[in-house]
Short mmCIF file of C-alpha atoms and ligand atoms in Angstrom, two decimals:
data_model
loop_
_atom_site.label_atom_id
_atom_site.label_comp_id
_atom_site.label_asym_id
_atom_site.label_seq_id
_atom_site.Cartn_x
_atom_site.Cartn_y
_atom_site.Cartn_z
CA UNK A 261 204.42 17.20 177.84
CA UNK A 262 204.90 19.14 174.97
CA UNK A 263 207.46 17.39 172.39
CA UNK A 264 210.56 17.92 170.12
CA UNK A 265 209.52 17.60 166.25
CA UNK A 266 212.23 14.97 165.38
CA UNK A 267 211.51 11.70 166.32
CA UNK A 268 207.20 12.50 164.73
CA UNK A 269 208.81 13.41 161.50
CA UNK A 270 211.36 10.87 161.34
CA UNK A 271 208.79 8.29 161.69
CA UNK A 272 206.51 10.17 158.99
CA UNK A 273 209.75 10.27 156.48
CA UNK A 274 209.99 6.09 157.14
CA UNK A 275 206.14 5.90 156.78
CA UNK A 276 205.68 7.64 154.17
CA UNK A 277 202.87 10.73 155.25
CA UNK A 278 203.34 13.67 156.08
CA UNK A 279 202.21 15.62 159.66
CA UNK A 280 200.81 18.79 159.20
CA UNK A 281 202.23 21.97 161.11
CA UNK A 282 198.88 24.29 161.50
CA UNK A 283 199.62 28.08 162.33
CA UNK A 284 197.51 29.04 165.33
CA UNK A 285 196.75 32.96 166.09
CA UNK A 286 194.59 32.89 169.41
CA UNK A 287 192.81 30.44 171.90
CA UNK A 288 189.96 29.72 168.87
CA UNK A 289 193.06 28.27 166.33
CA UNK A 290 194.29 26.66 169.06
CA UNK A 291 191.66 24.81 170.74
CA UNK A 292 190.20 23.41 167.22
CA UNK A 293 193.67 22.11 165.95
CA UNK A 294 194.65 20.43 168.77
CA UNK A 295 191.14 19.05 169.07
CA UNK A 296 190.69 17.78 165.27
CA UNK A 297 194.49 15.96 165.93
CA UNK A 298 193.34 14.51 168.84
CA UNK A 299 189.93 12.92 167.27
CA UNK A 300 192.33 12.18 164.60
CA UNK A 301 194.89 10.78 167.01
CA UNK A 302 197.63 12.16 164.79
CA UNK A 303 200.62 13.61 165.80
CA UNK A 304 200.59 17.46 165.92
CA UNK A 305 202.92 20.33 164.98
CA UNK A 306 201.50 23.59 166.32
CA UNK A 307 203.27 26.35 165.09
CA UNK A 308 203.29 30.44 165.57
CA UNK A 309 204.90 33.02 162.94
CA UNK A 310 206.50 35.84 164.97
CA UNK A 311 203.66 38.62 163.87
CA UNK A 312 201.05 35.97 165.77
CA UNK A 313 203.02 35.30 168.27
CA UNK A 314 203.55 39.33 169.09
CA UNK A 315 199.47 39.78 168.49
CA UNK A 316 199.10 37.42 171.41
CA UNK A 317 201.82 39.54 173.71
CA UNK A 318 204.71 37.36 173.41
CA UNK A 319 205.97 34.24 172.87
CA UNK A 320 205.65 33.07 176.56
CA UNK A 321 202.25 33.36 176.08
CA UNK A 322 201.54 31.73 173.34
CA UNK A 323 203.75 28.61 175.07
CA UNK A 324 201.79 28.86 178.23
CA UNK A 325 198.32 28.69 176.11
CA UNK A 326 199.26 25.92 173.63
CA UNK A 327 200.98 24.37 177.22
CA UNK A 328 198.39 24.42 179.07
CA UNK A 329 195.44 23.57 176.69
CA UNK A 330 197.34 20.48 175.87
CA UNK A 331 196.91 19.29 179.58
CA UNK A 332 193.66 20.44 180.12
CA UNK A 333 192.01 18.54 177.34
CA UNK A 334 194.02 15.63 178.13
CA UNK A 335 195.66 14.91 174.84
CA UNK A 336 197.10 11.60 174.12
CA UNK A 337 198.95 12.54 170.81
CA UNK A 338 202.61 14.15 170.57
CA UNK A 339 202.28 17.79 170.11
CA UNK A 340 205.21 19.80 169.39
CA UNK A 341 205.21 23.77 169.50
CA UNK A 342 207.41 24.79 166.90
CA UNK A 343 208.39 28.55 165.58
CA UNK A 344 207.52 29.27 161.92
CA UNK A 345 209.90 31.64 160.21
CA UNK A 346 211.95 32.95 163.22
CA UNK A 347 214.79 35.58 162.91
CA UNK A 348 218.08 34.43 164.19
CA UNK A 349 216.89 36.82 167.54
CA UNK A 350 213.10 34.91 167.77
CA UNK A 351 214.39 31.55 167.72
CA UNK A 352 217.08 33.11 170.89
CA UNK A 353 213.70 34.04 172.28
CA UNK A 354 211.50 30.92 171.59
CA UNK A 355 214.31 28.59 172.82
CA UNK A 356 214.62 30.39 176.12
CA UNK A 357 210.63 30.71 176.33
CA UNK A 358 210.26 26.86 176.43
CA UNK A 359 209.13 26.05 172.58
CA UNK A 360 209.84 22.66 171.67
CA UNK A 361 210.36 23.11 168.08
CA UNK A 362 212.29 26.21 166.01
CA UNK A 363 212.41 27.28 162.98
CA UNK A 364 215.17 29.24 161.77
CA UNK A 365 214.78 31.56 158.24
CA UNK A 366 217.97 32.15 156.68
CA UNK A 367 216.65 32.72 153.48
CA UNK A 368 216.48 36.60 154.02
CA UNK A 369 219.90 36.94 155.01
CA UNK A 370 222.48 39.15 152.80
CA UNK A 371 224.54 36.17 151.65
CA UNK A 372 224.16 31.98 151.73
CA UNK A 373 227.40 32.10 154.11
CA UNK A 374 225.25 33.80 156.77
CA UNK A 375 222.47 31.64 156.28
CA UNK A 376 225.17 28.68 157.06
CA UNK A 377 227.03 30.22 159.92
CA UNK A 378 223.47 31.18 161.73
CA UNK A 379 222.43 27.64 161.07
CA UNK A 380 225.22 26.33 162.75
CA UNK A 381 225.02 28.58 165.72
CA UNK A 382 221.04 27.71 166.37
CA UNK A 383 221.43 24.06 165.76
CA UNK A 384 223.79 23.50 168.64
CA UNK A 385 221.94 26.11 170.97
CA UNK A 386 218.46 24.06 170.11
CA UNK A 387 220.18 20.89 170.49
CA UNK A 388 221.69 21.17 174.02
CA UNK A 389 218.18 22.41 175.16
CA UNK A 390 216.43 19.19 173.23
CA UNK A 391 214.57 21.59 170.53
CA UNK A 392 214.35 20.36 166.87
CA UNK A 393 215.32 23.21 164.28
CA UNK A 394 214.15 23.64 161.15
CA UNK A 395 216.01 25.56 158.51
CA UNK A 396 215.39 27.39 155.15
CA UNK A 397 216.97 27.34 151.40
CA UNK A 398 216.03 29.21 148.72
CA UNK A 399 212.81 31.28 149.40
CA UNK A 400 208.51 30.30 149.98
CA UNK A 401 207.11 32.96 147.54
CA UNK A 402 204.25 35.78 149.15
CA UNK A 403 203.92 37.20 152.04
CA UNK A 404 203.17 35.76 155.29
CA UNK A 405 202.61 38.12 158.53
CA UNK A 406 204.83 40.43 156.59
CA UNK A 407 207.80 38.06 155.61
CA UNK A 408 208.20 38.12 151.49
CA UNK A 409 209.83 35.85 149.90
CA UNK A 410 210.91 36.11 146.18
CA UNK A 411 209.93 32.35 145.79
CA UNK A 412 213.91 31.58 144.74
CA UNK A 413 214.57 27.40 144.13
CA UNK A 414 216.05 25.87 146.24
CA UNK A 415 219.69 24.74 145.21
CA UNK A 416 220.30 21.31 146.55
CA UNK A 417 224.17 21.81 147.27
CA UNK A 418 223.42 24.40 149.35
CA UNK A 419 220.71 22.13 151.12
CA UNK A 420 222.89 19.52 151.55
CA UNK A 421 225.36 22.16 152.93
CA UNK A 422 222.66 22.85 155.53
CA UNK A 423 221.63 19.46 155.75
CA UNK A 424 225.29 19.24 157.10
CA UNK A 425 225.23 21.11 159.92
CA UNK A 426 222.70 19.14 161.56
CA UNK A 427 219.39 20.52 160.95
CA UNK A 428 216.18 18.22 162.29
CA UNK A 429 214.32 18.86 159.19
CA UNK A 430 214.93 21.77 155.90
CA UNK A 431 212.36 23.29 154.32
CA UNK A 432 213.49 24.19 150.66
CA UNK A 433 211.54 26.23 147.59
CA UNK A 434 210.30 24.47 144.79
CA UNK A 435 208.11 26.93 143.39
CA UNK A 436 205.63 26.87 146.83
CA UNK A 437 203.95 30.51 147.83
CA UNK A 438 202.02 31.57 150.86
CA UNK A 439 198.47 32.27 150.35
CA UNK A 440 196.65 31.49 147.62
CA UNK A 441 198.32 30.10 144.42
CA UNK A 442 197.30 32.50 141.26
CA UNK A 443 195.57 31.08 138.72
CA UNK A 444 198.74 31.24 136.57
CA UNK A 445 200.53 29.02 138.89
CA UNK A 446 202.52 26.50 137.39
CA UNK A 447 202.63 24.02 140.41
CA UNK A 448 205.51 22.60 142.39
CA UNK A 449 208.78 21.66 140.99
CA UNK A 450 209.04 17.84 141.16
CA UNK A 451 212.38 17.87 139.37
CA UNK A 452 213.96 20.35 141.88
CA UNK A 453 212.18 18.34 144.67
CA UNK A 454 214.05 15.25 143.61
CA UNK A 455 217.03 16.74 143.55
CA UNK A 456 217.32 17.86 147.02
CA UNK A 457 216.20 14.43 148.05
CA UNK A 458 218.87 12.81 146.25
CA UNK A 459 221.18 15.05 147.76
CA UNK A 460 219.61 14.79 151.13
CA UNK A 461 218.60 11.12 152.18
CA UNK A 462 216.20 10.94 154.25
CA UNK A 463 215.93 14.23 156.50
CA UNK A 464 212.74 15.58 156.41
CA UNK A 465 211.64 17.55 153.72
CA UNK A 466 209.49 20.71 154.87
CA UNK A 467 206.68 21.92 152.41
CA UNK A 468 205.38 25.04 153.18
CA UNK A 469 202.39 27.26 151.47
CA UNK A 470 200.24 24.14 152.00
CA UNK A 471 196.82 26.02 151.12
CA UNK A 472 195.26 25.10 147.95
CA UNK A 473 197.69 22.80 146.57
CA UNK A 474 195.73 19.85 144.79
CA UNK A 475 195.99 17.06 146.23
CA UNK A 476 197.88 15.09 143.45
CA UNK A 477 200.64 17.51 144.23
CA UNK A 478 200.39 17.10 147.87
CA UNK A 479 200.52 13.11 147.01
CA UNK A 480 203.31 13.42 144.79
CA UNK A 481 205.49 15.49 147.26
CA UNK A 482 204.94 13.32 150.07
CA UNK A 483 206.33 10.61 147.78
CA UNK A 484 209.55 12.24 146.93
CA UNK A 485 210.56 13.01 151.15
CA UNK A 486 207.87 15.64 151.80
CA UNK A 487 207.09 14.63 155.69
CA UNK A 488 205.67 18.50 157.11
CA UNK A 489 203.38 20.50 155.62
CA UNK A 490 202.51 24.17 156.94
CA UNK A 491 198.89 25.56 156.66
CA UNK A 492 197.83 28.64 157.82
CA UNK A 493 195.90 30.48 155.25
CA UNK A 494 193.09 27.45 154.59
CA UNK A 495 192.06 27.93 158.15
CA UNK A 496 192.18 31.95 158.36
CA UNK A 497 189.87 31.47 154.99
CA UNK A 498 187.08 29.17 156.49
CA UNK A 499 187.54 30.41 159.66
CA UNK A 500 186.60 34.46 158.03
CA UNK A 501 183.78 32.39 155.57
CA UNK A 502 181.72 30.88 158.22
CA UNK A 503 181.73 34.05 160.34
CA UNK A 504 180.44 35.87 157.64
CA UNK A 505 177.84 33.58 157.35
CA UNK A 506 176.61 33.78 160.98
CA UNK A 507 176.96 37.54 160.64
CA UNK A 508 175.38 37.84 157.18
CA UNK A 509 172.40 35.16 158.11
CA UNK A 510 171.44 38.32 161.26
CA UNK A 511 172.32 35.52 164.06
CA UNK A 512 174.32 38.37 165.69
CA UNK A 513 171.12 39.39 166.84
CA UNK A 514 168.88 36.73 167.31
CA UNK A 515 169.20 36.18 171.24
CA UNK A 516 172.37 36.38 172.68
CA UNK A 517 174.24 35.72 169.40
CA UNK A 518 176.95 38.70 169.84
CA UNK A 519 178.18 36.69 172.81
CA UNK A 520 181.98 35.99 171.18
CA UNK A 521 181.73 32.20 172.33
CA UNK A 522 178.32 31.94 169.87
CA UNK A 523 179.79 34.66 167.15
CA UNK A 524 182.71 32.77 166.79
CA UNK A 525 181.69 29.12 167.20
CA UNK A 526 180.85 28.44 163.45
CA UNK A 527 184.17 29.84 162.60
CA UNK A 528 185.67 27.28 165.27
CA UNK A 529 183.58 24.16 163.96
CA UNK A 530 184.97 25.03 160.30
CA UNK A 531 188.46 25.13 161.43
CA UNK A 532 188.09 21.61 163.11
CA UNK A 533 186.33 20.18 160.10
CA UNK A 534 189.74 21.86 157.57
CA UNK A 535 192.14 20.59 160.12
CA UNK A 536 190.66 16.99 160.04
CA UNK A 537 190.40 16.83 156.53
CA UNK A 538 194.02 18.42 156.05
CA UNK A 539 195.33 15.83 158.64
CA UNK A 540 193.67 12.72 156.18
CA UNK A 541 195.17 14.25 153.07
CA UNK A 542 198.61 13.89 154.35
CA UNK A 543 198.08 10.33 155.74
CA UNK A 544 198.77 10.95 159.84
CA UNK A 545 195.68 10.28 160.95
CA UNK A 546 195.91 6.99 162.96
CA UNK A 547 199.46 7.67 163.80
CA UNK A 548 199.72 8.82 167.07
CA UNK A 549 202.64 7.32 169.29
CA UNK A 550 202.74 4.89 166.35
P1 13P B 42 199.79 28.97 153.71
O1 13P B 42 199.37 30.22 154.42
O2 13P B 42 199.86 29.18 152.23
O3 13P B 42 198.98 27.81 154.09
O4 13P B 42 201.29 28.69 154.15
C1 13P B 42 201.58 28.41 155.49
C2 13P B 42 203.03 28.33 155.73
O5 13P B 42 203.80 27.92 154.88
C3 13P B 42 203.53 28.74 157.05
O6 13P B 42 204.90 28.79 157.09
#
């Protein structure tokens, strides 16, 4: 059975790792994240923006899938199925489709006071139906399946104003960006990090924009409350490389190499091999149940 997020990230928080939350767009994402977690017998967050989950007909569908693949393979790690970036209307929509896990961005609202009041709305709704919720302060810079943020910092009354209202876990902006970073990137801000921590305890901090952060960074944030980490780019990125690779190296033609479960194995194997390596970065590899 498919899990709520709280009682994985609690444990990472106390641990001190972090579990990684891997977007997944179709069967192909899906099948190679849950199958890298399970080799790595870490616990799983498997998460879909509202733009994926749309591209795959709905957000029933993409529970069903991630549902049903989970018993199929037989997975003996906790897997949650979480929303990334919902509206106040998607996370309505994912709680009453059967995801385990929301996420709730009021970072695009018109005012902080909306951001709070919405907050405090979802959090009870996900609550009596045994969903975690995560929530947003201050703004994740870029664009991701056409949500742009400004990339604001985080102010840590407001996230202990959040915080307040019951949350499962906050994500908050310390100079983190979807995509890739620029080469004029000045890396994330440790100072504001600690500062939410201190005014925060020990709820789990959310970093999002996970791809191409160095891993000193990724290290360092952990340390300071850091326990989720969102990737989605790094694994559209190999995923697109290794296809072109197969395409570009005329296997498309050699035999039945246009048949999609050939054409888009390499891009499958890659994703396994990012998730793995993602999953060992952040330490919860080895953590299953545990
Ligand atoms: P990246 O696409 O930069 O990995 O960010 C993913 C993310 O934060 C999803 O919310």
């Amino acid at each position: 059975m498919l899990v709520n997020a709280k009682a994985m990230l609690d444990k990472a928080v106390a641990g001190h790792y972090a579990i990684g939350a891997f977007n997944t767009n179709n069967l192909e994402w899906c099948h190679a994240i849950m199958v890298a977690a399970e080799e790595t017998q870490s616990p799983l967050i498997i998460q879909s923006s509202m733009g994926a989950a749309k591209y795959q007909t709905g957000y029933k569908t993409v529970k069903k899938l991630v549902n049903a693949m989970y018993k199929a393979l037989d997975l003996t790690i906790p897997v949650a199925l979480h929303l990334d970036h919902g509206t106040y209307e998607a996370c309505l929509e994912c709680i009453d489709a059967g995801f385990t896990s929301i996420m709730y961005d009021g970072s695009h609202e018109e005012s902080f006071e909306i951001n709070l009041k919405n907050t405090k709305d979802l959090v009870k709704r996900a609550h009596d139906k045994g969903i975690s919720i995560e929530c947003e302060v201050g703004s994740i810079g870029g664009e991701e399946d056409g949500v742009v943020g400004m990339g604001e910092v985080a102010d840590p009354d407001e996230c202990a104003a959040i915080a307040e209202c019951g949350v499962d876990f906050l994500a908050a902006g310390i100079g983190n960006i979807h995509g890739v970073y620029p080469e004029n990137w000045p890396g994330l801000q440790f100072d504001a990090l600690a500062a939410i921590k201190a005014k925060t305890g020990d709820l789990p901090l959310v970093l999002h924009g996970g791809t191409g952060i160095p891993d000193d960074q990724i290290k360092k944030a952990v340390d300071l409350g850091v326990a989720k980490i969102n990737v989605n780019t790094e694994l559209q990125l190999v995923f697109a490389d290794a296809t072109e690779e197969y395409v570009k190296a005329g296997k498309i033609h050699e035999g039945k190499g246009f048949d999609p479960r050939k054409l888009l194995k390499p891009g499958y194997d890659a994703m396994i091999a990012k998730t793995k390596e993602k999953i060992c970065l952040f330490g919860s590899d080895g953590k299953g149940w545990n």
